[in-house]
Amino acid sequence: MTETEFDFLRLYLKQRSGLALTAEKRYLVESRLSPVCRRFNLAGLPELVGCLRLARDSAIERAVVEAMTTNETFFFRDRTPFDLFRDVLLPGALTARANQRRLRIWCAAASTGQEPYSLAMMLAEAAARLAGWRVEIVATDLSTEVLEKAKLGLYNQFEVQRGLPVQLMLKHFTQVGEQWRIAEPLRQMVDFRPLNLLQPFEQLGTFDIVYCRNVLIYFDTATKADVLRRIADQLAPDGAVLLGAAETVIGITESLMPDPEHRGLYRHAKAAASPGVAAPSLSTASLATPSVPTAAAAMAGLRWATR
């Protein structure tokens, strides 16, 4: 692969996925795209670049972008964002949304589904507090391949052992051969949709809570700023955004502001400018975890948005 071909791929991937590749990432491009060449019976990366230049095969174009997407995830990853959901965001939402009795959550980089399913399990555990509420979890990702796996809700032993407490695995999963499938009621909680964050997402509507974790680190500053601004546009004035541990809004956008009390939590700038707006983070009372034998029993009285 020549420098010209590598530069073409860098620009191609940035325009289509936001991925900002530095010169030293050439090895990564070669290692991830070589299997794509074999899959489509191409002689090598030069021929692959030629196909992309012609823009005649959408399957190859999609495969290239998906091959370069990092899909590292696991249940309850980094734990803190889920503790914040249990101890801060959900109790606050129960107060702030008491009249509407509706809650919308967006997982903006859902990968193979562990993040939205982790939230679904937490909501099922808290179902006694949410009786009569309408709850919606929208989970999006650029890769259609990982979304198909997410919809199946089927995970191997290694995947269920990464971050998933044993008691939740036994309560919400059923063993299928050597794999584990998450319960059907929990799968029905999550609406998986393909979405490129570089493209408009106004059609998703407004959200109370947005998880956009560990994806902005792959973007350059201008792309980060654009995505964060548009996320803020889809965020309720008193809503909250959670980013990855290595991500921040500081120095990137003024549309969102760090929550002064909770690291990794960000608020709409409108809430910071309007003290009278009730913010869910103002509540720090923990939700008591009910004793629930099954996912179906956990959701008695709780209405999930249907797809």
Tab-separated table of N, CA, C and O in Angstrom, residues 44-112:
chain	number	residue	atom	x	y	z
A	44	GLY	N	-5.468	-7.385	-3.014
A	44	GLY	CA	-4.804	-6.712	-1.899
A	44	GLY	C	-5.376	-5.328	-1.696
A	44	GLY	O	-6.369	-4.935	-2.328
A	45	LEU	N	-4.736	-4.569	-0.830
A	45	LEU	CA	-5.244	-3.240	-0.505
A	45	LEU	C	-5.270	-2.285	-1.700
A	45	LEU	O	-6.198	-1.482	-1.817
A	46	PRO	N	-4.293	-2.334	-2.612
A	46	PRO	CA	-4.391	-1.455	-3.786
A	46	PRO	C	-5.670	-1.695	-4.596
A	46	PRO	O	-6.315	-0.743	-5.048
A	47	GLU	N	-6.042	-2.956	-4.764
A	47	GLU	CA	-7.283	-3.248	-5.497
A	47	GLU	C	-8.504	-2.804	-4.693
A	47	GLU	O	-9.488	-2.305	-5.270
A	48	LEU	N	-8.428	-2.941	-3.377
A	48	LEU	CA	-9.524	-2.477	-2.526
A	48	LEU	C	-9.710	-0.975	-2.655
A	48	LEU	O	-10.844	-0.487	-2.798
A	49	VAL	N	-8.619	-0.242	-2.633
A	49	VAL	CA	-8.688	1.210	-2.792
A	49	VAL	C	-9.289	1.557	-4.149
A	49	VAL	O	-10.114	2.473	-4.277
A	50	GLY	N	-8.885	0.807	-5.182
A	50	GLY	CA	-9.455	1.049	-6.508
A	50	GLY	C	-10.962	0.876	-6.533
A	50	GLY	O	-11.685	1.665	-7.146
A	51	CYS	N	-11.464	-0.152	-5.836
A	51	CYS	CA	-12.911	-0.373	-5.764
A	51	CYS	C	-13.605	0.784	-5.044
A	51	CYS	O	-14.686	1.230	-5.451
A	52	LEU	N	-12.975	1.258	-3.975
A	52	LEU	CA	-13.569	2.369	-3.222
A	52	LEU	C	-13.597	3.645	-4.047
A	52	LEU	O	-14.552	4.428	-3.981
A	53	ARG	N	-12.564	3.854	-4.834
A	53	ARG	CA	-12.536	5.046	-5.688
A	53	ARG	C	-13.668	5.020	-6.706
A	53	ARG	O	-14.265	6.057	-7.022
A	54	LEU	N	-13.985	3.838	-7.215
A	54	LEU	CA	-15.052	3.718	-8.219
A	54	LEU	C	-16.439	3.856	-7.599
A	54	LEU	O	-17.404	4.197	-8.291
A	55	ALA	N	-16.540	3.556	-6.292
A	55	ALA	CA	-17.804	3.697	-5.548
A	55	ALA	C	-18.946	2.936	-6.208
A	55	ALA	O	-20.051	3.442	-6.364
A	56	ARG	N	-18.670	1.675	-6.586
A	56	ARG	CA	-19.697	0.886	-7.280
A	56	ARG	C	-20.217	-0.285	-6.447
A	56	ARG	O	-21.159	-0.957	-6.851
A	57	ASP	N	-19.586	-0.549	-5.321
A	57	ASP	CA	-19.971	-1.719	-4.527
A	57	ASP	C	-20.224	-1.288	-3.080
A	57	ASP	O	-19.287	-1.126	-2.300
A	58	SER	N	-21.484	-1.117	-2.731
A	58	SER	CA	-21.832	-0.639	-1.387
A	58	SER	C	-21.471	-1.665	-0.312
A	58	SER	O	-21.182	-1.296	0.833
A	59	ALA	N	-21.467	-2.953	-0.681
A	59	ALA	CA	-21.128	-3.990	0.289
A	59	ALA	C	-19.666	-3.856	0.716
A	59	ALA	O	-19.339	-3.982	1.903
A	60	ILE	N	-18.770	-3.607	-0.254
A	60	ILE	CA	-17.360	-3.410	0.070
A	60	ILE	C	-17.182	-2.140	0.886
A	60	ILE	O	-16.439	-2.112	1.882
A	61	GLU	N	-17.858	-1.078	0.513
A	61	GLU	CA	-17.759	0.190	1.238
A	61	GLU	C	-18.180	0.016	2.695
A	61	GLU	O	-17.515	0.496	3.612
A	62	ARG	N	-19.282	-0.684	2.895
A	62	ARG	CA	-19.780	-0.915	4.259
A	62	ARG	C	-18.818	-1.800	5.046
A	62	ARG	O	-18.547	-1.549	6.221
A	63	ALA	N	-18.270	-2.814	4.378
A	63	ALA	CA	-17.350	-3.730	5.054
A	63	ALA	C	-16.080	-3.016	5.501
A	63	ALA	O	-15.542	-3.304	6.574
A	64	VAL	N	-15.598	-2.093	4.694
A	64	VAL	CA	-14.389	-1.341	5.045
A	64	VAL	C	-14.619	-0.506	6.293
A	64	VAL	O	-13.812	-0.506	7.232
A	65	VAL	N	-15.725	0.212	6.326
A	65	VAL	CA	-16.019	1.069	7.477
A	65	VAL	C	-16.223	0.221	8.735
A	65	VAL	O	-15.706	0.535	9.814
A	66	GLU	N	-16.968	-0.879	8.619
A	66	GLU	CA	-17.245	-1.709	9.786
A	66	GLU	C	-15.984	-2.411	10.283
A	66	GLU	O	-15.819	-2.611	11.494
A	67	ALA	N	-15.077	-2.768	9.366
A	67	ALA	CA	-13.843	-3.429	9.778
A	67	ALA	C	-12.969	-2.503	10.612
A	67	ALA	O	-12.222	-2.957	11.488
A	68	MET	N	-13.065	-1.205	10.368
A	68	MET	CA	-12.223	-0.251	11.086
A	68	MET	C	-12.885	0.266	12.359
A	68	MET	O	-12.282	1.038	13.103
A	69	THR	N	-14.107	-0.156	12.612
A	69	THR	CA	-14.813	0.290	13.811
A	69	THR	C	-14.404	-0.561	14.996
A	69	THR	O	-14.381	-1.789	14.922
A	70	THR	N	-14.080	0.089	16.102
A	70	THR	CA	-13.724	-0.623	17.332
A	70	THR	C	-14.991	-0.924	18.115
A	70	THR	O	-15.764	-0.016	18.429
A	71	ASN	N	-15.216	-2.198	18.438
A	71	ASN	CA	-16.459	-2.604	19.100
A	71	ASN	C	-16.216	-3.209	20.481
A	71	ASN	O	-16.962	-4.067	20.934
A	72	GLU	N	-15.176	-2.750	21.141
A	72	GLU	CA	-14.878	-3.223	22.482
A	72	GLU	C	-15.968	-2.776	23.456
A	72	GLU	O	-16.297	-1.587	23.572
A	73	THR	N	-16.568	-3.731	24.159
A	73	THR	CA	-17.604	-3.415	25.135
A	73	THR	C	-17.787	-4.608	26.054
A	73	THR	O	-17.360	-5.720	25.736
A	74	PHE	N	-18.403	-4.366	27.199
A	74	PHE	CA	-18.792	-5.468	28.082
A	74	PHE	C	-19.845	-4.960	29.059
A	74	PHE	O	-20.080	-3.753	29.175
A	75	PHE	N	-20.501	-5.877	29.735
A	75	PHE	CA	-21.590	-5.517	30.631
A	75	PHE	C	-21.071	-4.634	31.770
A	75	PHE	O	-20.024	-4.894	32.355
A	76	PHE	N	-21.845	-3.584	32.084
A	76	PHE	CA	-21.544	-2.665	33.178
A	76	PHE	C	-20.109	-2.135	33.080
A	76	PHE	O	-19.417	-1.996	34.097
A	77	ARG	N	-19.697	-1.820	31.875
A	77	ARG	CA	-18.332	-1.367	31.638
A	77	ARG	C	-18.017	-0.099	32.437
A	77	ARG	O	-18.770	0.875	32.399
A	78	ASP	N	-16.921	-0.110	33.146
A	78	ASP	CA	-16.412	0.998	33.967
A	78	ASP	C	-17.271	1.282	35.196
A	78	ASP	O	-16.976	2.175	35.959
A	79	ARG	N	-18.334	0.590	35.357
A	79	ARG	CA	-19.224	0.588	36.524
A	79	ARG	C	-19.764	1.964	36.931
A	79	ARG	O	-20.953	2.119	37.184
A	80	THR	N	-18.907	2.989	37.029
A	80	THR	CA	-19.349	4.305	37.505
A	80	THR	C	-20.546	4.863	36.736
A	80	THR	O	-21.483	5.373	37.356
A	81	PRO	N	-20.565	4.794	35.386
A	81	PRO	CA	-21.734	5.330	34.674
A	81	PRO	C	-23.036	4.630	35.049
A	81	PRO	O	-24.112	5.239	34.969
A	82	PHE	N	-22.953	3.388	35.475
A	82	PHE	CA	-24.156	2.652	35.870
A	82	PHE	C	-24.521	2.936	37.328
A	82	PHE	O	-25.703	2.970	37.676
A	83	ASP	N	-23.513	3.167	38.155
A	83	ASP	CA	-23.791	3.614	39.524
A	83	ASP	C	-24.473	4.979	39.496
A	83	ASP	O	-25.405	5.238	40.264
A	84	LEU	N	-24.015	5.859	38.593
A	84	LEU	CA	-24.650	7.173	38.457
A	84	LEU	C	-26.092	7.033	37.993
A	84	LEU	O	-26.973	7.773	38.439
A	85	PHE	N	-26.333	6.094	37.108
A	85	PHE	CA	-27.705	5.869	36.649
A	85	PHE	C	-28.594	5.426	37.808
A	85	PHE	O	-29.693	5.946	38.004
A	86	ARG	N	-28.111	4.469	38.596
A	86	ARG	CA	-28.894	3.927	39.705
A	86	ARG	C	-29.093	4.942	40.824
A	86	ARG	O	-30.195	5.094	41.354
A	87	ASP	N	-28.017	5.648	41.187
A	87	ASP	CA	-28.033	6.474	42.387
A	87	ASP	C	-28.404	7.929	42.154
A	87	ASP	O	-28.831	8.617	43.087
A	88	VAL	N	-28.237	8.408	40.897
A	88	VAL	CA	-28.440	9.825	40.622
A	88	VAL	C	-29.503	10.069	39.558
A	88	VAL	O	-30.508	10.741	39.796
A	89	LEU	N	-29.283	9.499	38.378
A	89	LEU	CA	-30.138	9.854	37.246
A	89	LEU	C	-31.546	9.291	37.357
A	89	LEU	O	-32.530	10.002	37.123
A	90	LEU	N	-31.662	8.015	37.684
A	90	LEU	CA	-32.991	7.423	37.756
A	90	LEU	C	-33.818	7.987	38.915
A	90	LEU	O	-34.986	8.343	38.716
A	91	PRO	N	-33.270	8.120	40.114
A	91	PRO	CA	-34.054	8.758	41.179
A	91	PRO	C	-34.464	10.183	40.810
A	91	PRO	O	-35.589	10.605	41.081
A	92	GLY	N	-33.538	10.923	40.171
A	92	GLY	CA	-33.866	12.277	39.756
A	92	GLY	C	-34.959	12.312	38.715
A	92	GLY	O	-35.850	13.167	38.749
A	93	ALA	N	-34.897	11.374	37.781
A	93	ALA	CA	-35.916	11.315	36.733
A	93	ALA	C	-37.284	10.964	37.309
A	93	ALA	O	-38.315	11.455	36.844
A	94	LEU	N	-37.308	10.107	38.320
A	94	LEU	CA	-38.586	9.750	38.958
A	94	LEU	C	-39.273	10.976	39.533
A	94	LEU	O	-40.508	11.069	39.551
A	95	THR	N	-38.473	11.934	39.985
A	95	THR	CA	-39.035	13.179	40.508
A	95	THR	C	-39.366	14.147	39.385
A	95	THR	O	-40.474	14.682	39.307
A	96	ALA	N	-38.383	14.374	38.489
A	96	ALA	CA	-38.554	15.379	37.438
A	96	ALA	C	-39.602	14.985	36.406
A	96	ALA	O	-40.225	15.846	35.788
A	97	ARG	N	-39.807	13.669	36.208
A	97	ARG	CA	-40.757	13.203	35.195
A	97	ARG	C	-42.012	12.584	35.833
A	97	ARG	O	-42.711	11.807	35.200
A	98	ALA	N	-42.285	12.929	37.056
A	98	ALA	CA	-43.415	12.319	37.773
A	98	ALA	C	-44.740	12.571	37.079
A	98	ALA	O	-45.641	11.708	37.095
A	99	ASN	N	-44.899	13.717	36.451
A	99	ASN	CA	-46.162	14.027	35.772
A	99	ASN	C	-46.263	13.310	34.429
A	99	ASN	O	-47.302	12.728	34.098
A	100	GLN	N	-45.183	13.332	33.641
A	100	GLN	CA	-45.216	12.687	32.320
A	100	GLN	C	-45.125	11.169	32.426
A	100	GLN	O	-45.623	10.453	31.569
A	101	ARG	N	-44.411	10.694	33.455
A	101	ARG	CA	-44.189	9.253	33.640
A	101	ARG	C	-43.637	8.623	32.366
A	101	ARG	O	-44.076	7.571	31.912
A	102	ARG	N	-42.644	9.280	31.821
A	102	ARG	CA	-41.997	8.779	30.606
A	102	ARG	C	-40.501	9.058	30.689
A	102	ARG	O	-40.087	10.129	31.147
A	103	LEU	N	-39.698	8.105	30.239
A	103	LEU	CA	-38.251	8.229	30.279
A	103	LEU	C	-37.667	7.682	28.982
A	103	LEU	O	-37.984	6.563	28.581
A	104	ARG	N	-36.819	8.484	28.334
A	104	ARG	CA	-36.178	8.059	27.084
A	104	ARG	C	-34.660	8.081	27.270
A	104	ARG	O	-34.089	9.078	27.712
A	105	ILE	N	-34.025	6.965	26.908
A	105	ILE	CA	-32.583	6.796	27.058
A	105	ILE	C	-31.999	6.436	25.697
A	105	ILE	O	-32.554	5.614	24.969
A	106	TRP	N	-30.855	7.029	25.378
A	106	TRP	CA	-30.183	6.738	24.110
A	106	TRP	C	-28.776	6.250	24.388
A	106	TRP	O	-27.986	6.930	25.041
A	107	CYS	N	-28.443	5.059	23.894
A	107	CYS	CA	-27.073	4.543	23.884
A	107	CYS	C	-26.542	4.770	22.472
A	107	CYS	O	-26.931	4.055	21.542
A	108	ALA	N	-25.661	5.749	22.317
A	108	ALA	CA	-25.282	6.215	20.988
A	108	ALA	C	-24.160	5.415	20.338
A	108	ALA	O	-23.823	5.663	19.180
A	109	ALA	N	-23.562	4.497	21.059
A	109	ALA	CA	-22.541	3.617	20.469
A	109	ALA	C	-22.718	2.246	21.104
A	109	ALA	O	-21.919	1.797	21.911
A	110	ALA	N	-23.799	1.580	20.718
A	110	ALA	CA	-24.279	0.401	21.443
A	110	ALA	C	-23.459	-0.854	21.198
A	110	ALA	O	-23.532	-1.801	21.974
A	111	SER	N	-22.716	-0.894	20.095
A	111	SER	CA	-21.909	-2.074	19.759
A	111	SER	C	-22.776	-3.345	19.822
A	111	SER	O	-23.877	-3.376	19.283
A	112	THR	N	-22.316	-4.378	20.517
A	112	THR	CA	-23.025	-5.657	20.554
A	112	THR	C	-24.080	-5.729	21.659
A	112	THR	O	-24.578	-6.810	21.967
